[in-house]
Structures are given as structure tokens and as C-alpha cells.
XYZ file of C-alpha atoms in Angstrom:
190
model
C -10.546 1.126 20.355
C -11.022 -2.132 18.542
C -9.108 -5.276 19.767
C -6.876 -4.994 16.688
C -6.025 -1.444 17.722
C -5.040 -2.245 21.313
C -2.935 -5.129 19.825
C -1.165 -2.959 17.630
C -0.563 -0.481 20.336
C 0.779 -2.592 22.426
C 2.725 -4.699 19.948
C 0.950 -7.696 20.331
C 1.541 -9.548 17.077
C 0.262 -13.161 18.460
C -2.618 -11.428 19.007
C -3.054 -9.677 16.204
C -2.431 -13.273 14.219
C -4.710 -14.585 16.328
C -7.653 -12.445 15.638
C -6.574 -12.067 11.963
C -6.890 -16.192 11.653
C -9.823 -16.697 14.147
C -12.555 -19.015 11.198
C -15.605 -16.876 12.550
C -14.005 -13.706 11.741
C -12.934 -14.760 8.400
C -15.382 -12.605 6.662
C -14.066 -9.635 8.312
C -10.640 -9.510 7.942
C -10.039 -6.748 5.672
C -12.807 -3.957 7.395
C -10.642 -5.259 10.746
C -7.540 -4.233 9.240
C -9.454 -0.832 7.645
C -11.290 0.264 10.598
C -10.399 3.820 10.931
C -11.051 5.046 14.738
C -10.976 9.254 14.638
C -8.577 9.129 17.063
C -6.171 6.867 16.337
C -6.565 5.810 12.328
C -6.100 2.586 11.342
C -4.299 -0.495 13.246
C -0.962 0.019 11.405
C -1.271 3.639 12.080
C -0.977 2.717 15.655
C 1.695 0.040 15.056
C 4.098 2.802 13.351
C 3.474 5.178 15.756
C 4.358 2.977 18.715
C 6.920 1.587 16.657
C 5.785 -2.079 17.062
C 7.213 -3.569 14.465
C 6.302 -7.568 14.918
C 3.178 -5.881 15.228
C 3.563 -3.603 12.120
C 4.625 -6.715 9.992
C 2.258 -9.225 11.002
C -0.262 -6.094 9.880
C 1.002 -5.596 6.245
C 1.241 -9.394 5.921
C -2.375 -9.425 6.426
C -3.082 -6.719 4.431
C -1.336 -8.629 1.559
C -3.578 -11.956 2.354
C -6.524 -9.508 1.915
C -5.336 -7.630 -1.182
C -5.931 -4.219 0.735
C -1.898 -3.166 1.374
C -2.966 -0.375 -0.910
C -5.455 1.233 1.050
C -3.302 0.518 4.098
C -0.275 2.316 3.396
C -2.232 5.223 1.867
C -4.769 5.694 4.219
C -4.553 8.975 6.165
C -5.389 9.175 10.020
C -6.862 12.453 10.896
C -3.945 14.234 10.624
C -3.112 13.587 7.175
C -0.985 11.156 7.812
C 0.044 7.973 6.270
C 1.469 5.216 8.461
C 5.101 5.531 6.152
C 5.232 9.049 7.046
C 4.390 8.326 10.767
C 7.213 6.190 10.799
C 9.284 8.564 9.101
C 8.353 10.835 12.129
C 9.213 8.389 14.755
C 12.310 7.671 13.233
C 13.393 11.070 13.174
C 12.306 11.728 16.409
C 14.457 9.022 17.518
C 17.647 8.700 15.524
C 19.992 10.002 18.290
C 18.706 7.093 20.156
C 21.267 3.828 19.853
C 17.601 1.971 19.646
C 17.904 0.328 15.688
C 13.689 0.190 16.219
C 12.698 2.611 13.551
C 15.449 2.279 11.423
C 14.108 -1.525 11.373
C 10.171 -0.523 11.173
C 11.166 1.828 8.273
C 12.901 -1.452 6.727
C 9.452 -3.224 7.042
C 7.985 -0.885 5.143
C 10.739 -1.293 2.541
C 10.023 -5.115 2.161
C 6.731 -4.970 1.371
C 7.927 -2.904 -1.910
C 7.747 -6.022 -4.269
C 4.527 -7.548 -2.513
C 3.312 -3.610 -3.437
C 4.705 -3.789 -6.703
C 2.141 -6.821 -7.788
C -1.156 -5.226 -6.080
C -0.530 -1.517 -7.106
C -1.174 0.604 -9.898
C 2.452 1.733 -11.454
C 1.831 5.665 -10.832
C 0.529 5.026 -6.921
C 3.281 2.735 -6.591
C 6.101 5.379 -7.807
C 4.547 7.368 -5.156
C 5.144 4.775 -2.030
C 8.746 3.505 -3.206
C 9.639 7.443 -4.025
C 8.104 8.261 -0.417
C 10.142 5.503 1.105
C 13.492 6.217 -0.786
C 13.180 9.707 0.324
C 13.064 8.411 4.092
C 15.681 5.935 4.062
C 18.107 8.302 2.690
C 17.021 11.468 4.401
C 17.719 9.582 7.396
C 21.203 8.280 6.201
C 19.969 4.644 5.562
C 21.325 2.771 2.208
C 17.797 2.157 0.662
C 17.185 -1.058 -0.679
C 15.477 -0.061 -3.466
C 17.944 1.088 -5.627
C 18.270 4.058 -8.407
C 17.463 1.764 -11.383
C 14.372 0.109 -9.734
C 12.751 3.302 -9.298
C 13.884 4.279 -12.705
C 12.492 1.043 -13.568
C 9.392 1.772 -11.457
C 8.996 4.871 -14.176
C 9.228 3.315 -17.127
C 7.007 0.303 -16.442
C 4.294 2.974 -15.937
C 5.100 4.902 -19.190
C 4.639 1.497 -20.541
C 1.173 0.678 -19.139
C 0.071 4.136 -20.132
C 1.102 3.698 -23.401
C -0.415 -0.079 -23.753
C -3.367 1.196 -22.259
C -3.730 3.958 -24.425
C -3.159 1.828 -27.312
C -6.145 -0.722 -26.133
C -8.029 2.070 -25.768
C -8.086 3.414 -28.942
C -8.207 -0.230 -30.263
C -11.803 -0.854 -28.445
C -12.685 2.728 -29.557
C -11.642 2.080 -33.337
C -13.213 -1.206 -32.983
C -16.495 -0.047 -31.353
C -16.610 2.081 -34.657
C -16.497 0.002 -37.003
C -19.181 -2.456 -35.004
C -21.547 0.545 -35.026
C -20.982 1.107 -38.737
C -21.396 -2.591 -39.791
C -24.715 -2.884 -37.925
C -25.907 0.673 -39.421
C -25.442 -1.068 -42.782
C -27.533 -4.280 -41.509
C -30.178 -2.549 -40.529
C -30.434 -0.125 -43.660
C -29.926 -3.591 -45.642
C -33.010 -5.100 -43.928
C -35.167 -2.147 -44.276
């Protein structure tokens, strides 16, 4: 196990800041936070599945610093599983517990949603905030994310296709045209 591992095991969120801000490990901050053990998976694997959630927060805000909350929340341990879903587990493992933990780890997870919403591509985004609406209200929470913002979610990413698309066959129709107007140069000059 790495130090950030054990941290996140054991919920050790000064820690975890600790190592995250230490200046001679400021090159390495993001492979820290993506080191994948076999065993275990990443750090925030580890905080979601002890359900450490100072731990699991100070974690994703890190992985925002680094711009890798992306490959955080989607990375799979060996299992297959994500660290949402892990969660998910946990929290239906322990929802006839009067313990709020999960229920408040699976809110974590839920405010990171507009942080996501900036470093995401539209589609993989649907696919978290659908993920996380379907936990929240399989699990009889009120989501915060409500019907319209997913709805919202969709359309936005209709829109970038479409405007992406449309640049693309721009630079296509443009590319053209440049290839046309130096084929006529160069039979000029011959």
C-alpha cells in the first residue's frame, strides 16, 4: 500500500492533505492520487469502501486541483468497480443502520457534480450524474440534481455534438477549398 492508500483507509484526511501539499511531492500529485494497487484500486476506491468520507472529500478536492476527477471517478478497481458504485454498495449494505455515513459519502459524490460538469466531456458526464441519480433515489434519497439538470445535462451534449459537427465540416469544407486554391497556384506557376 502507498501512504495515500493507508490514509484513505483509515480516514486520515490531515494526512492525506498533508501529503497532497508536501512542495517536494508537488510533481506527483496526480500519479499519487492515480496509483492503482491490484488489490485495493485507487485511494478513493479505498476511501468509499471504508466509507471515510473527510477522507473521500479531501480526495476529489485534489483530484479537482489536478484536473484528473475524471479518471478518478471512472477508474475501475479490479473488480470492475468504480468508487460511485462502491459507495452505492456500502450504502446499501448499510441503510438499516441509523449511521447517516453513506447516505453523506454518496452526497459527496453528488457535490462534486458541477466541479465535474466543467472538466468532463457532456456524454461521460450524463453517465456519472445518471449513475448518481440512480443511487440517490434507488436508495430513497431526494437527489440534488434534479430532473431538468439532467435533461439539461442532455441537451448541452446534443448541442456540442451538433457545434462540433458543424466545425467539423467547416475545417473540412475549408481544407477543400485551401487544397483547390493552391492546385491552381501551382498549375499557374508551371
Amino acid at each position: 500500500s502507498t501512504p495515500l492508500h493507508v490514509a484513505a483507509r483509515w480516514g486520515q484526511s490531515e494526512v492525506i492533505k498533508g501529503l497532497l501539499s508536501h512542495e517536494a511531492l508537488k510533481f506527483f500529485i496526480k500519479d499519487m492520487l492515480l496509483v492503482q494497487l491490484e488489490k485495493f484500486g485507487l485511494p478513493l476506491h479505498e476511501a468509499a469502501r471504508c466509507g471515510k468520507r473527510e477522507a473521500l472529500q479531501a480526495l476529489l478536492t485534489a483530484g479537482t486541483a489536478q484536473n484528473c476527477l475524471q479518471e478518478m471517478l471512472l477508474m475501475q478497481d479490479t473488480e470492475g468497480k468504480t468508487p460511485l458504485s462502491i459507495a452505492q454498495y456500502q450504502h446499501h449494505q448499510h441503510q438499516h443502520r441509523p449511521s447517516g455515513t453513506s447516505q453523506e459519502i454518496l452526497s459527496i459524490f453528488s457535490q462534486f457534480e458541477a466541479t465535474l460538469s466543467k472538466q468532463v466531456a457532456p456524454v461521460i458526464k450524463e453517465e456519472v450524474i445518471s449513475n448518481l441519480a440512480n443511487a440517490l433515489v434507488e436508495h430513497h434519497s431526494t437527489p440534488p440534481i434534479s430532473d431538468s439538470v439532467t435533461a439539461n445535462s442532455r441537451k448541452r451534449a446534443a448541442d456540442t455534438d451538433l457545434g462540433a459537427q458543424r466545425e467539423a465540416q467547416r475545417l473540412c469544407t475549408g481544407a477543400a477549398s485551401d487544397s483547390l486554391s493552391s492546385q491552381k497556384h501551382y498549375s499557374l506557376t508551371l
